[in-house]
Tab-separated table of C-alpha atoms and ligand atoms in Angstrom:
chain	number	residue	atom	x	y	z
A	1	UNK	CA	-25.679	0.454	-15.258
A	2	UNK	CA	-22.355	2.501	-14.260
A	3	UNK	CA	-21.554	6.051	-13.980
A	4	UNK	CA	-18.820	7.134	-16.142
A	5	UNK	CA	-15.763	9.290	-14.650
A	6	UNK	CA	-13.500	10.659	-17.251
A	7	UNK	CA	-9.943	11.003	-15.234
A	8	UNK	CA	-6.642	12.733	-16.824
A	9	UNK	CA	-5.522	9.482	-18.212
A	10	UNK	CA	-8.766	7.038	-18.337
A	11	UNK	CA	-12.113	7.051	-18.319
A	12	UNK	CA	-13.717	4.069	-16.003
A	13	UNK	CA	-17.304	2.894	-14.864
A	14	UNK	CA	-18.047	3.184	-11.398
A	15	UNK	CA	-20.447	2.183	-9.290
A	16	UNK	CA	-22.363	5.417	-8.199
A	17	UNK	CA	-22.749	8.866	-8.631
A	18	UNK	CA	-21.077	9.302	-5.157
A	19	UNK	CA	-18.054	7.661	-6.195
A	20	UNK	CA	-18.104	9.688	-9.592
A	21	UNK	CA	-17.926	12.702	-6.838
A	22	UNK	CA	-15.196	11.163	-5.273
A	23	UNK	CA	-12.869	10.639	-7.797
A	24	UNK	CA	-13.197	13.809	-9.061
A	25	UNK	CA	-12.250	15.442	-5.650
A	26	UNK	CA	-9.016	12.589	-5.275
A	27	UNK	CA	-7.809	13.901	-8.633
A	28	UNK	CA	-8.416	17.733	-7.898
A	29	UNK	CA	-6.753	17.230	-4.342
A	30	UNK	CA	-3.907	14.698	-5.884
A	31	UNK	CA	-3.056	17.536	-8.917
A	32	UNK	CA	-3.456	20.510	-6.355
A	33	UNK	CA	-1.970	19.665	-3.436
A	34	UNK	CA	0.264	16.299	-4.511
A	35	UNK	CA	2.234	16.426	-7.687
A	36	UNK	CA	3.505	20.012	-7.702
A	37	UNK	CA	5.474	19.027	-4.646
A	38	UNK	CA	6.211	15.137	-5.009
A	39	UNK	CA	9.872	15.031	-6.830
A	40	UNK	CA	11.019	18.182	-4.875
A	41	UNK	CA	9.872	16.245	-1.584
A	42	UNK	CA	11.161	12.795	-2.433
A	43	UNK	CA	14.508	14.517	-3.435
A	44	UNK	CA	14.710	15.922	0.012
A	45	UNK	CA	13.190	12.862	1.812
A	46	UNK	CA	9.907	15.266	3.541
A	47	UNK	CA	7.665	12.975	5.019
A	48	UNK	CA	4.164	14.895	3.924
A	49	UNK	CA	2.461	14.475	7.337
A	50	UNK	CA	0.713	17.496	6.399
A	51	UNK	CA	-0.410	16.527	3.146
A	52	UNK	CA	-2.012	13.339	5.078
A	53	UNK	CA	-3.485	15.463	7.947
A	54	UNK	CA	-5.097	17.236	4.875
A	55	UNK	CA	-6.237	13.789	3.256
A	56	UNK	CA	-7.433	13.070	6.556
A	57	UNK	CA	-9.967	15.982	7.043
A	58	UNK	CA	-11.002	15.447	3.380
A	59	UNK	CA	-12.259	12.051	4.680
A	60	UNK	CA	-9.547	10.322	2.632
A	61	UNK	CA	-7.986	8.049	5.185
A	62	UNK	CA	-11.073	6.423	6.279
A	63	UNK	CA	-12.755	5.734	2.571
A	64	UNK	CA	-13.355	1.812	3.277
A	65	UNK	CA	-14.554	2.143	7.042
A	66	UNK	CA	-17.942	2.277	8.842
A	67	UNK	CA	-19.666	5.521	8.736
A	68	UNK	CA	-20.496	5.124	12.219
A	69	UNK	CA	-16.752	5.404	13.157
A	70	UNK	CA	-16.586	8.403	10.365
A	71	UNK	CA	-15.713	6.141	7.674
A	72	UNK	CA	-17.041	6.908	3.778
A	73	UNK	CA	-18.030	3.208	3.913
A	74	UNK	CA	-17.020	2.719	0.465
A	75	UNK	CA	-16.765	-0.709	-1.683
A	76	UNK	CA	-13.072	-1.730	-2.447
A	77	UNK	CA	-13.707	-1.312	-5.936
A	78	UNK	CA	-13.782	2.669	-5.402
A	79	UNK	CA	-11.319	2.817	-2.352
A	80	UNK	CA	-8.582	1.666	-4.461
A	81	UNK	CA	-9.516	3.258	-7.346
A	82	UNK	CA	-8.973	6.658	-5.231
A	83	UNK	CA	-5.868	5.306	-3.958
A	84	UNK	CA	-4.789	4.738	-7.626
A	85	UNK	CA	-5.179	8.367	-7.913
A	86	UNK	CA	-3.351	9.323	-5.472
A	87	UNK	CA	-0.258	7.141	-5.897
A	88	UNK	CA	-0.732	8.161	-9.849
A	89	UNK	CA	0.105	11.854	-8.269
A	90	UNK	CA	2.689	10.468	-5.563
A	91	UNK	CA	3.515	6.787	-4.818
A	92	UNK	CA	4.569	7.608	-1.039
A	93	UNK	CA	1.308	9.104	-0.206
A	94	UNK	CA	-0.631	5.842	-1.685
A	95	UNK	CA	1.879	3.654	-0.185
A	96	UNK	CA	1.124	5.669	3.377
A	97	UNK	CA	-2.698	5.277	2.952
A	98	UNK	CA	-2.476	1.936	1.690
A	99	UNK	CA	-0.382	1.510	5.054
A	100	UNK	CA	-2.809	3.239	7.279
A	101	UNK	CA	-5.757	1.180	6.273
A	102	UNK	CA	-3.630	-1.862	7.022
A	103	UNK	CA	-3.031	-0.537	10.078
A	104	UNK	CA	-6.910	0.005	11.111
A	105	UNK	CA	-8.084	-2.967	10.007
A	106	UNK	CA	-7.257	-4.993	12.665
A	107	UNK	CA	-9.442	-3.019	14.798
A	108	UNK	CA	-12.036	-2.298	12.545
A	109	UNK	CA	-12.237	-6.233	11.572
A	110	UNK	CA	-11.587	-7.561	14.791
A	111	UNK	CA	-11.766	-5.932	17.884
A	112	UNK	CA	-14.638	-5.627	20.213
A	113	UNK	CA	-17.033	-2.775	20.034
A	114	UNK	CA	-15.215	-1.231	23.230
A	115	UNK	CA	-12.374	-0.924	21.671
A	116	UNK	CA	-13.610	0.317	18.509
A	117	UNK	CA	-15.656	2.789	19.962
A	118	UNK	CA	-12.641	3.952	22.021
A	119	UNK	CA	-10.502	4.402	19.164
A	120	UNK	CA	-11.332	3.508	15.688
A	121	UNK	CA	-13.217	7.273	14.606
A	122	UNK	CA	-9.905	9.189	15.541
A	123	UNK	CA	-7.775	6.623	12.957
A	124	UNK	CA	-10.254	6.563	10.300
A	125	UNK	CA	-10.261	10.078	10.747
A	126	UNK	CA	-7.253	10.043	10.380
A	127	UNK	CA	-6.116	12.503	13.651
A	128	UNK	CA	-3.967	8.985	14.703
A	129	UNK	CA	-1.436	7.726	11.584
A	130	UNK	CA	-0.951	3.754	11.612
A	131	UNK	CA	1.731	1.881	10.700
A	132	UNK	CA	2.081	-1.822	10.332
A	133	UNK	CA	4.607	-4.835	12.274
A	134	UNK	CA	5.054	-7.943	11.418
A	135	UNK	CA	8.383	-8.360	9.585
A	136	UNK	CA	11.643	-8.417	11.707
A	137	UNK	CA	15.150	-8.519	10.997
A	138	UNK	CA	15.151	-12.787	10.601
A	139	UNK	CA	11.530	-13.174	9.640
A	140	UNK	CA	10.555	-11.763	6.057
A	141	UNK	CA	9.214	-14.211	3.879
A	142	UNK	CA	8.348	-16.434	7.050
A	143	UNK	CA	6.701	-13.768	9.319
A	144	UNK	CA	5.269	-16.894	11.140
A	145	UNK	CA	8.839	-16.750	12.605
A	146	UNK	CA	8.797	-13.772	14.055
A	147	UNK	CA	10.818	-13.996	17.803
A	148	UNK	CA	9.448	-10.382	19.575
A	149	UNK	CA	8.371	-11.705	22.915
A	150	UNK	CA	5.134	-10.390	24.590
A	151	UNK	CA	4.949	-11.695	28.547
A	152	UNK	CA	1.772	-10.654	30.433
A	153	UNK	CA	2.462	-8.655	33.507
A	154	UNK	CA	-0.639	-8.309	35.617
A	155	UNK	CA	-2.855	-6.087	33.105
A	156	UNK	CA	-0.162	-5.340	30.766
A	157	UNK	CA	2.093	-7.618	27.975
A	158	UNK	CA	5.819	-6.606	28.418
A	159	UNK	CA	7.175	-6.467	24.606
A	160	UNK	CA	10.688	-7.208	23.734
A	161	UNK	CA	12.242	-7.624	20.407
A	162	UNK	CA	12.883	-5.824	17.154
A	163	UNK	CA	10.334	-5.056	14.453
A	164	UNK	CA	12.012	-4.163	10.850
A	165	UNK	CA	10.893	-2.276	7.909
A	166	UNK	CA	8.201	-0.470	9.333
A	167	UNK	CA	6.397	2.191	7.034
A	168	UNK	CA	6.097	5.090	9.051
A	169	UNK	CA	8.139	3.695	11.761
A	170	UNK	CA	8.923	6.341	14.105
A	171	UNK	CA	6.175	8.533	12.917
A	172	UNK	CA	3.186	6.863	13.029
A	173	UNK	CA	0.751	7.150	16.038
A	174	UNK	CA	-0.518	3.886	16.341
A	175	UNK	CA	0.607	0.515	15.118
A	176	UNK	CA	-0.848	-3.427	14.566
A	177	UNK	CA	2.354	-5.277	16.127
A	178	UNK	CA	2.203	-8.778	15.701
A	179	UNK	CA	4.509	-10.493	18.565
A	180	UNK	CA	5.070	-13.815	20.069
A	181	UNK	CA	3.119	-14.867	23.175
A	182	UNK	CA	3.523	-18.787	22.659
A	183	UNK	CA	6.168	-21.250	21.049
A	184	UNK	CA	3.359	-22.425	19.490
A	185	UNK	CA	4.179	-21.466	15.887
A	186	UNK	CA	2.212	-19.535	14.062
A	187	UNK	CA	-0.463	-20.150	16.633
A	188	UNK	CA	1.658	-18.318	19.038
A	189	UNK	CA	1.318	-14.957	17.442
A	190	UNK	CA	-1.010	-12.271	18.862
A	191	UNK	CA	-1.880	-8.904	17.849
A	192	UNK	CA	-1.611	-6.063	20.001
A	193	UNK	CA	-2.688	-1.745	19.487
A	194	UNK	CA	0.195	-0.108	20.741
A	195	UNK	CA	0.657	3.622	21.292
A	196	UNK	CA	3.483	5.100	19.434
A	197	UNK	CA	4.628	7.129	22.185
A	198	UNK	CA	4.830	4.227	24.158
A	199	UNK	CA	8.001	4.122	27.110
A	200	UNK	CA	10.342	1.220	25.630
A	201	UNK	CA	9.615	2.123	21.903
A	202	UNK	CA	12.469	3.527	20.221
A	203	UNK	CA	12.928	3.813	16.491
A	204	UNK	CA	16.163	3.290	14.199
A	205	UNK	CA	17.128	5.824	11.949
A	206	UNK	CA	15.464	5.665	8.605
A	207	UNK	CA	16.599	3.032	6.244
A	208	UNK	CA	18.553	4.592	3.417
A	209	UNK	CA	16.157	3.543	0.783
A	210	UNK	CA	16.732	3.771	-3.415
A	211	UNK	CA	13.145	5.211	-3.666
A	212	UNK	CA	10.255	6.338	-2.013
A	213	UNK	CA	12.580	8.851	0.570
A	214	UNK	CA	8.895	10.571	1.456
A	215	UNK	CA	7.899	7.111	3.232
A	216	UNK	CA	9.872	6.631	6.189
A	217	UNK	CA	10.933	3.368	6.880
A	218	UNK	CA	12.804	2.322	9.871
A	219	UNK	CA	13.304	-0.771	12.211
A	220	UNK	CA	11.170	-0.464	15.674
A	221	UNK	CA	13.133	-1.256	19.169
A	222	UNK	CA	10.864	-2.973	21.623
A	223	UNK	CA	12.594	-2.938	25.032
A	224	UNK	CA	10.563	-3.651	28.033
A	225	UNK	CA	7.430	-1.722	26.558
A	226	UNK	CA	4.413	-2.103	28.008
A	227	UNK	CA	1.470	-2.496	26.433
A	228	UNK	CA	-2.177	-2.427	28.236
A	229	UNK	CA	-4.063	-5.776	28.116
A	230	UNK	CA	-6.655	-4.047	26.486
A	231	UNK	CA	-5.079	-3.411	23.292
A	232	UNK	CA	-5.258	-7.241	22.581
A	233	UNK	CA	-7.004	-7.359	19.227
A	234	UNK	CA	-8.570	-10.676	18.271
A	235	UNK	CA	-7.289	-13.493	20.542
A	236	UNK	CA	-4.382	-14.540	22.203
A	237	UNK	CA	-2.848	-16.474	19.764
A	238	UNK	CA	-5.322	-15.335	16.877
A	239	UNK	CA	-2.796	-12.747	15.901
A	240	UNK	CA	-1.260	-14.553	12.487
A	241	UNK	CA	-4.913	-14.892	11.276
A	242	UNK	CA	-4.949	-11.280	11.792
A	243	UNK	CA	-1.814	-10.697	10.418
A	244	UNK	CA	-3.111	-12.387	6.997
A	245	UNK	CA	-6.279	-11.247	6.582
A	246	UNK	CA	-4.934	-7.763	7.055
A	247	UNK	CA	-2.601	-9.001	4.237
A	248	UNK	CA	-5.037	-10.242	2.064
A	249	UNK	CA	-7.031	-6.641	1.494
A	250	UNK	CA	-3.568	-4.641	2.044
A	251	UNK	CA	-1.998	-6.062	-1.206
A	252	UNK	CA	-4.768	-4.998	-3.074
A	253	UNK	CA	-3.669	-1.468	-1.839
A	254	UNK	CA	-0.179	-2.138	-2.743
A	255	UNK	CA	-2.072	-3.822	-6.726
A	256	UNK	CA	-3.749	-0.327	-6.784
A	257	UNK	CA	-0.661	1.934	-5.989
A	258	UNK	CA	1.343	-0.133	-8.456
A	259	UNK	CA	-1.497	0.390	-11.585
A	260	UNK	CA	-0.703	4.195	-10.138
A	261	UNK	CA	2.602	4.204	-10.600
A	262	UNK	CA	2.365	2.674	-13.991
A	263	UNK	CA	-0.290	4.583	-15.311
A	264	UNK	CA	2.106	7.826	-13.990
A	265	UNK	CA	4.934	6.148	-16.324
A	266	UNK	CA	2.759	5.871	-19.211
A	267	UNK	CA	1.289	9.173	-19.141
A	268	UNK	CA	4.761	10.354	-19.586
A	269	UNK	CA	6.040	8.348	-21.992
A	270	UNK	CA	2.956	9.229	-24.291
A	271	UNK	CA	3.135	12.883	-23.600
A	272	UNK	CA	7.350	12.484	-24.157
A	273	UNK	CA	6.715	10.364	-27.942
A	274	UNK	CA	3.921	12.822	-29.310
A	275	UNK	CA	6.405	15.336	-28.736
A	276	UNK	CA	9.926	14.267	-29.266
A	277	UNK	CA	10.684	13.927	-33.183
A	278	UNK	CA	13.608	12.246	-34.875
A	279	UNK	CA	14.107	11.833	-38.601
A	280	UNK	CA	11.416	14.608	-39.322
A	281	UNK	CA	8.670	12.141	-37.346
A	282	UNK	CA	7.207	12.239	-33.947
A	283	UNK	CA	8.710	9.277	-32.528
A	284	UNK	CA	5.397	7.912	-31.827
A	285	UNK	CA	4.819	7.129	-35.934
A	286	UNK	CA	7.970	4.898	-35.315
A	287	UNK	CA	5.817	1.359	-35.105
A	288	UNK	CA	9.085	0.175	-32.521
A	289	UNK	CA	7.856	3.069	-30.258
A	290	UNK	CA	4.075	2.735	-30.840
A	291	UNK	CA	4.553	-0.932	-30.052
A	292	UNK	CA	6.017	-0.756	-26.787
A	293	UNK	CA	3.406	2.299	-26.009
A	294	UNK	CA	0.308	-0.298	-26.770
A	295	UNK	CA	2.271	-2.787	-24.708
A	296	UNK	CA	2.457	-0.817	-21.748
A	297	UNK	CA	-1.099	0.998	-21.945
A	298	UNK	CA	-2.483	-3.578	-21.991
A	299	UNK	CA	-0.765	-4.241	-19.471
A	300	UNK	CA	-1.648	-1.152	-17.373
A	301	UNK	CA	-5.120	-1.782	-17.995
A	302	UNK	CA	-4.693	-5.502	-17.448
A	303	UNK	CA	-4.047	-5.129	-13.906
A	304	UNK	CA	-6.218	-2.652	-13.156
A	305	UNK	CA	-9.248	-4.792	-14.755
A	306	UNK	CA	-7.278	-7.569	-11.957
A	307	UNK	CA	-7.502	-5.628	-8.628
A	308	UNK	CA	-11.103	-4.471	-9.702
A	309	UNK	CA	-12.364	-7.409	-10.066
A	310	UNK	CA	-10.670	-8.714	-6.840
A	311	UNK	CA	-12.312	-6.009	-4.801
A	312	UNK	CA	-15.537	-6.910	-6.290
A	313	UNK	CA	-15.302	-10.280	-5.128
A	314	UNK	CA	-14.296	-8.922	-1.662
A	315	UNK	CA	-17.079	-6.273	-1.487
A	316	UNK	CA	-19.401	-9.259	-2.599
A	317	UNK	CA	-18.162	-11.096	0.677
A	318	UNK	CA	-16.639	-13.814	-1.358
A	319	UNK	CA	-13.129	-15.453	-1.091
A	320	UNK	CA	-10.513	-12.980	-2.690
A	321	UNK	CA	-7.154	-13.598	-1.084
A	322	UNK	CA	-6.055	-15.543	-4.575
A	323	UNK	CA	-7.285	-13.110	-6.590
A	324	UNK	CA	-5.818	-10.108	-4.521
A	325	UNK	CA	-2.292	-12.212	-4.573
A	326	UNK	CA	-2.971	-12.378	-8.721
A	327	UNK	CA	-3.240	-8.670	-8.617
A	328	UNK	CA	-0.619	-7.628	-6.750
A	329	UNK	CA	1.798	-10.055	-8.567
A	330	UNK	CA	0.629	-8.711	-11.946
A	331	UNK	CA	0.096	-4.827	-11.106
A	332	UNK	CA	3.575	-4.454	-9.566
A	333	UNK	CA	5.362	-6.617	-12.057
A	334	UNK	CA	3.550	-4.277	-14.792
A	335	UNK	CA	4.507	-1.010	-12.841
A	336	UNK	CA	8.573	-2.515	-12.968
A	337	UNK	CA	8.075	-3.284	-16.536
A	338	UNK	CA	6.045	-0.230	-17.564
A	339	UNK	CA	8.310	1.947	-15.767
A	340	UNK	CA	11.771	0.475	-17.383
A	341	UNK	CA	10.093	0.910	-21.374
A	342	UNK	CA	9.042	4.058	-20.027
A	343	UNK	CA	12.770	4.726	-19.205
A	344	UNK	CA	13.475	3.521	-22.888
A	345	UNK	CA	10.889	5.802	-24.719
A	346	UNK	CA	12.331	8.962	-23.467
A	347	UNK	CA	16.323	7.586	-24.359
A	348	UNK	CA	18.970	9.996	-22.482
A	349	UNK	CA	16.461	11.963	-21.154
A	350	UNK	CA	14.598	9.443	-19.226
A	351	UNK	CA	18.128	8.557	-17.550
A	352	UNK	CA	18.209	11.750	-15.907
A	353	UNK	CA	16.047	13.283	-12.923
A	354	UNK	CA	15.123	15.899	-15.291
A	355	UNK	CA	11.708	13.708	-15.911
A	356	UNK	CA	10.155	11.595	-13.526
A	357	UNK	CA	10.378	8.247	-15.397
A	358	UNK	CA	13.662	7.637	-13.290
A	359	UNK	CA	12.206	8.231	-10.333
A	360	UNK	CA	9.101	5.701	-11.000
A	361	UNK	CA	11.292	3.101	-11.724
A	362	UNK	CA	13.402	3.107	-8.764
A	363	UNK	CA	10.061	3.194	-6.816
A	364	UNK	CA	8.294	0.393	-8.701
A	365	UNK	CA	10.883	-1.863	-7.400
A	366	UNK	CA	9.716	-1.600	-3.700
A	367	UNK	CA	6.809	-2.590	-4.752
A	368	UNK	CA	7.888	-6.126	-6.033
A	369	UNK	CA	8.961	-6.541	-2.541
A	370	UNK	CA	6.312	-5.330	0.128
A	371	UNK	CA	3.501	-7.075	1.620
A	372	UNK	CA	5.026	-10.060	0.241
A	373	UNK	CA	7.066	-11.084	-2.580
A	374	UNK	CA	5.798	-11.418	-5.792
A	375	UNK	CA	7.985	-15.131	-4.961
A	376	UNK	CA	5.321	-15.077	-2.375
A	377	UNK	CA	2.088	-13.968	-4.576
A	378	UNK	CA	2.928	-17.065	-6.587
A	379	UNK	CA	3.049	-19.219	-3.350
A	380	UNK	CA	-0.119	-18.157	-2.392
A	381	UNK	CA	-1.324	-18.324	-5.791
A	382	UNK	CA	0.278	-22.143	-6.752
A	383	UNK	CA	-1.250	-23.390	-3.115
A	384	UNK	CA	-4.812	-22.477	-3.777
A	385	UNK	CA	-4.182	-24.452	-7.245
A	386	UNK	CA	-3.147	-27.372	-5.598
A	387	UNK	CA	-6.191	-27.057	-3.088
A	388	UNK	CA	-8.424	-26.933	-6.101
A	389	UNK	CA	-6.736	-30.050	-7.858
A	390	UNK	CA	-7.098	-32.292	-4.755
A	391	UNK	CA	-10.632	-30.963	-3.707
A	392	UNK	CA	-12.061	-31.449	-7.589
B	1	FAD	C1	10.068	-0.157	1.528
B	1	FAD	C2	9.602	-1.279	2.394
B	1	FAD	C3	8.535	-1.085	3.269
B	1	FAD	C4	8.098	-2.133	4.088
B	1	FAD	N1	7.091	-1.901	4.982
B	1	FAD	C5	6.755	-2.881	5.876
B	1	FAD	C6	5.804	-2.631	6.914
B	1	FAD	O1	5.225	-1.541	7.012
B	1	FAD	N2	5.529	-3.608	7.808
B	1	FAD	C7	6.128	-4.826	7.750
B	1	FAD	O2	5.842	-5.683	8.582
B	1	FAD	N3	7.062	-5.100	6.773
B	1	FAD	C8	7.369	-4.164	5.849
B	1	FAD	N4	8.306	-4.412	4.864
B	1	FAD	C9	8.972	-5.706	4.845
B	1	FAD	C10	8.572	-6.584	3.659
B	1	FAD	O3	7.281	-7.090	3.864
B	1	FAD	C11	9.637	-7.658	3.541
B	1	FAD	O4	10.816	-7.024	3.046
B	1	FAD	C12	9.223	-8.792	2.640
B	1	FAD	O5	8.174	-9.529	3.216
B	1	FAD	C13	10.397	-9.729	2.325
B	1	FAD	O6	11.082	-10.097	3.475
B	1	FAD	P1	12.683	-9.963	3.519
B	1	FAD	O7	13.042	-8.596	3.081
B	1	FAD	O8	13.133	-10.410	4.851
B	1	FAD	O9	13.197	-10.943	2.394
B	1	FAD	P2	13.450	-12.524	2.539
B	1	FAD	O10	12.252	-13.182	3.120
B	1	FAD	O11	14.760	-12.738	3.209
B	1	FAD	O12	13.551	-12.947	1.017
B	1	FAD	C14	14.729	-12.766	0.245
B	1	FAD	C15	14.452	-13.354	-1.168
B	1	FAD	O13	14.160	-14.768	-1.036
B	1	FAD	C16	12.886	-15.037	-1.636
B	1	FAD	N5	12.236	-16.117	-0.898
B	1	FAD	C17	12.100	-16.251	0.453
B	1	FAD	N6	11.455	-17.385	0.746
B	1	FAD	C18	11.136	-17.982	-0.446
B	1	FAD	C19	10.459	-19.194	-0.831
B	1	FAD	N7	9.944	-20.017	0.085
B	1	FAD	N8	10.354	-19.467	-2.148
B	1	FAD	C20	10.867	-18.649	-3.106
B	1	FAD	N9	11.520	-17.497	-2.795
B	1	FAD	C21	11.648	-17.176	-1.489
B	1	FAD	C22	12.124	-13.731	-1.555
B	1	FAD	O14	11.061	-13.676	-2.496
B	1	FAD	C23	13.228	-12.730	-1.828
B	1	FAD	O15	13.421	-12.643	-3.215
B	1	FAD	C24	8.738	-3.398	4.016
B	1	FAD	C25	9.807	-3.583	3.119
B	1	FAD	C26	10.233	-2.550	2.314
B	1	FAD	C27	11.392	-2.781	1.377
C-alpha cells in the first residue's frame, strides 16, 4: 500500500509517510528558495553555493546516506524523486546534488570505517561540496584511458596530470579523482579523496558552456600535488571499479534531473496552450497541439516509471546498472525531445528568453552528454544483451 503525494505537476505513490513529508518540504524549499531566482542566476552565471549550504542544513545533500554519518538513509526510489524536484525548479542545483552524491559515494561505498568516520558526516552534511574526476582532456568515452599519474612518495601519492570537465571544479571542497598508478589498463586506476585546497591544484577558468552557467565547470591542473596515502579509497588499482559503480547509481541522478527538466518543459507548454488562443480557440482544442502535449506528458511519465523502477531494483540490492543505463538513455533523450516540442508549442515566443522553454532546451542537451553518452547507455545496454544471449 503507498502513500499518495500530490506535487504541482503529478501526483505519485511513495513508499512512506516520511517520504510524503519529504517531498512536500523539496517542493516548498525548490518553489521558495529555487525558481524565483534560477533564470536571473543562470543569466548571470551565480554559482548558488548558498542555496546548497541551505539544502545542506535542510538535510538535502545527504538523503541516500547512513544516518549514522547524518544521512536521511533514504531508498533511491525517494532520493531521486526529491532530486526530480529540485532540478524541476532548477536543473544546476539537481545536476550539483546529483554531483555531490557521486562524489560521496566512493567513501560511503568503499572506504574503511576510519576514513568514513573521519570524513563522511561533514559531506553528507553537506559543510564539504564534492565534485567528481575521471574524464580528461583525451579520455571521454574511454575514461579507462585516463594518463594523470599518481607516484607514491613515502606516505603520500604525487599527482600529475589534467582532469577535464569537472562539475564544480574549482569550487568544490572535496573530490573522487580517479588517476593512474599502473600501466596496467584499467586495472591501473586508483581512487584517491583529495582536498580541494590542496598545494599543486589549480583550476582553469570555467568552460564557456551553452547552458547550465550556474554549474561551474572547469578543467583541474594537477601539478606535483600531494595527496596523503590515506585518502586511498578502495584499492590500489580498484579505482575503475569505483569509478563505475559510482557511475552506475550517478546516472540515475542525471535519469531523475532529466524527467525534471522535462516535466519543467511540459508544465509550461500546458500552462502556455490553455492560454494562448488563435482562430477564436485555445490552442490546446487544436488536436496538432493536443497531440504533441499527450506525446510529451507519455514520454515524461515513461521515464520516470524507468528510473523508479531502476532504483527499486537497486534499493532491493539487485543488479541495476542496465536498467539505470535504460533510464538515463530514455529520460534525457525525452527531456531533449520534450524540451524542443515545448519550444514549438509556444511558436515565437518560446524562441525568446522571455519564457523558460529556451533555456530548458539548451540545458537538456548537456544532459545527452554527461556521465556517459547516451552512445554509451546503448553500449552498456547492447553488452548486457549479448551477455544474456550467450549465457541463455
Ligand atoms: C557540462 C558537463 C559536465 C561534466 N561533468 C563531469 C564531471 O563532473 N566529471 C567528469 O569526470 N566528467 C564530466 N563531464 C565529462 C563527460 O562525462 C564527457 O564529456 C563524456 O563522457 C564524453 O566524453 P568526451 O566529451 O570526451 O566525448 P568523446 O568521448 O570524445 O565522444 C565524442 C562523440 O563520440 C561518441 N563516441 C565515442 N566513443 C564511441 C563508441 N565507442 N561508439 C559510439 N560512439 C562513440 C560519443 O558518444 C560522442 O558523441 C562533463 C561534461 C559536460 C559537458
Amino acid at each position: 500500500m503507498g502513500y499518495a503525494w500530490k506535487g504541482a505537476s503529478v501526483t505519485r505513490l511513495m513508499p512512506t509517510e516520511e517520504s510524503v513529508e519529504l517531498m512536500a518540504l523539496v517542493e516548498d524549499f525548490a518553489a521558495r528558495e529555487l525558481a524565483p531566482r534560477a533564470a536571473a542566476d543562470e543569466a548571470a552565471g551565480v554559482f548558488p553555493r548558498d542555496a546548497l549550504r541551505d539544502m545542506g542544513e535542510l538535510g538535502l545533500l545527504g538523503l541516500p546516506f547512513d544516518a549514522a554519518y547524518g544521512g536521511a538513509e533514504q531508498p533511491y526510489e525517494v532520493t531521486l524523486q526529491a532530486l526530480e524536484e529540485l532540478a524541476r525548479a532548477w536543473l544546476s542545483i539537481g545536476v550539483s546534488v546529483s554531483v555531490h552524491y557521486l562524489a560521496c559515494f566512493p567513501l560511503a561505498a568503499f572506504g574503511t570505517a576510519e576514513q568514513r568516520d573521519r570524513w563522511l558526516a561533514d559531506m553528507v552534511g553537506g559543510s564539504l561540496l564534492g565534485g567528481y574526476c575521471l574524464s580528461e582532456p583525451h579520455s571521454g568515452s574511454d575514461a579507462a584511458a585516463l594518463t594523470t599519474r599518481a607516484v607514491r612518495d613515502g606516505d603520500a601519492y604525487v599527482v600529475n596530470g589534467t582532469k577535464a570537465w569537472i562539475t564544480h571544479g574549482g569550487r568544490a571542497d572535496f573530490y573522487s579523482m580517479m588517476v593512474r598508478t599502473s600501466d596496467d589498463g584499467a586495472r591501473g586506476i586508483t581512487c584517491l579523496l583529495v582536498d580541494g585546497a590542496s598545494g599543486g591544484l589549480t583550476a582553469a577558468a570555467p568552460e564557456r558552456k551553452m547552458g547550465t552557467q550556474s554549474s561551474p565547470t572547469a578543467q583541474l591542473i594537477l601539478d606535483d600535488m600531494r595527496v596523503p596515502a590515506d585518502r586511498l579509497m578502495g584499492a590500489e588499482g580498484g579505482g575503475f571499479t569505483v569509478a563505475l559503480a559510482a557511475l552506475d547509481a550517478g546516472r540515475l541522478g542525471i535519469a531523475a534531473c532529466a524527467v525534471g527538466l522535462a516535466q519543467a518543459a511540459l508544465d509550461a507548454a500546458v500552462a502556455y496552450a490553455g492560454e494562448r488562443r488563435q482562430f477564436g480557440h485555445p490552442i490546446n482544442e487544436f488536436q496538432g497541439v493536443a497531440f504533441m502535449l499527450a506525446d510529451m506528458a507519455t514520454a515524461v511519465a515513461g521515464a520516470r516509471a524507468l528510473y523508479v523502477e531502476a532504483a527499486r531494483l537497486k534499493d532491493a540490492g539487485l543488479a541495476f546498472g542496465t536498467m539505470a543505463a535504460m533510464a538515463k538513455l530514455a529520460a534525457t533523450d525525452a527531456a531533449m525531445k520534450v524540451s524542443t516540442d515545448a519550444i514549438q508549442v509556444l511558436g515565437g515566443a518560446g524562441y525568446t528568453q522571455d519564457f523558460p522553454v529556451e533555456r530548458y532546451f539548451r540545458e537538456a542537451k548537456a544532459l545527452q552528454i554527461v556521465e556517459g553518452t547516451n552512445q554509451v547507455q546503448r553500449m552498456v545496454i547492447g553488452r548486457a544483451l549479448a551477455r544474456a544471449r550467450s549465457s541463455s
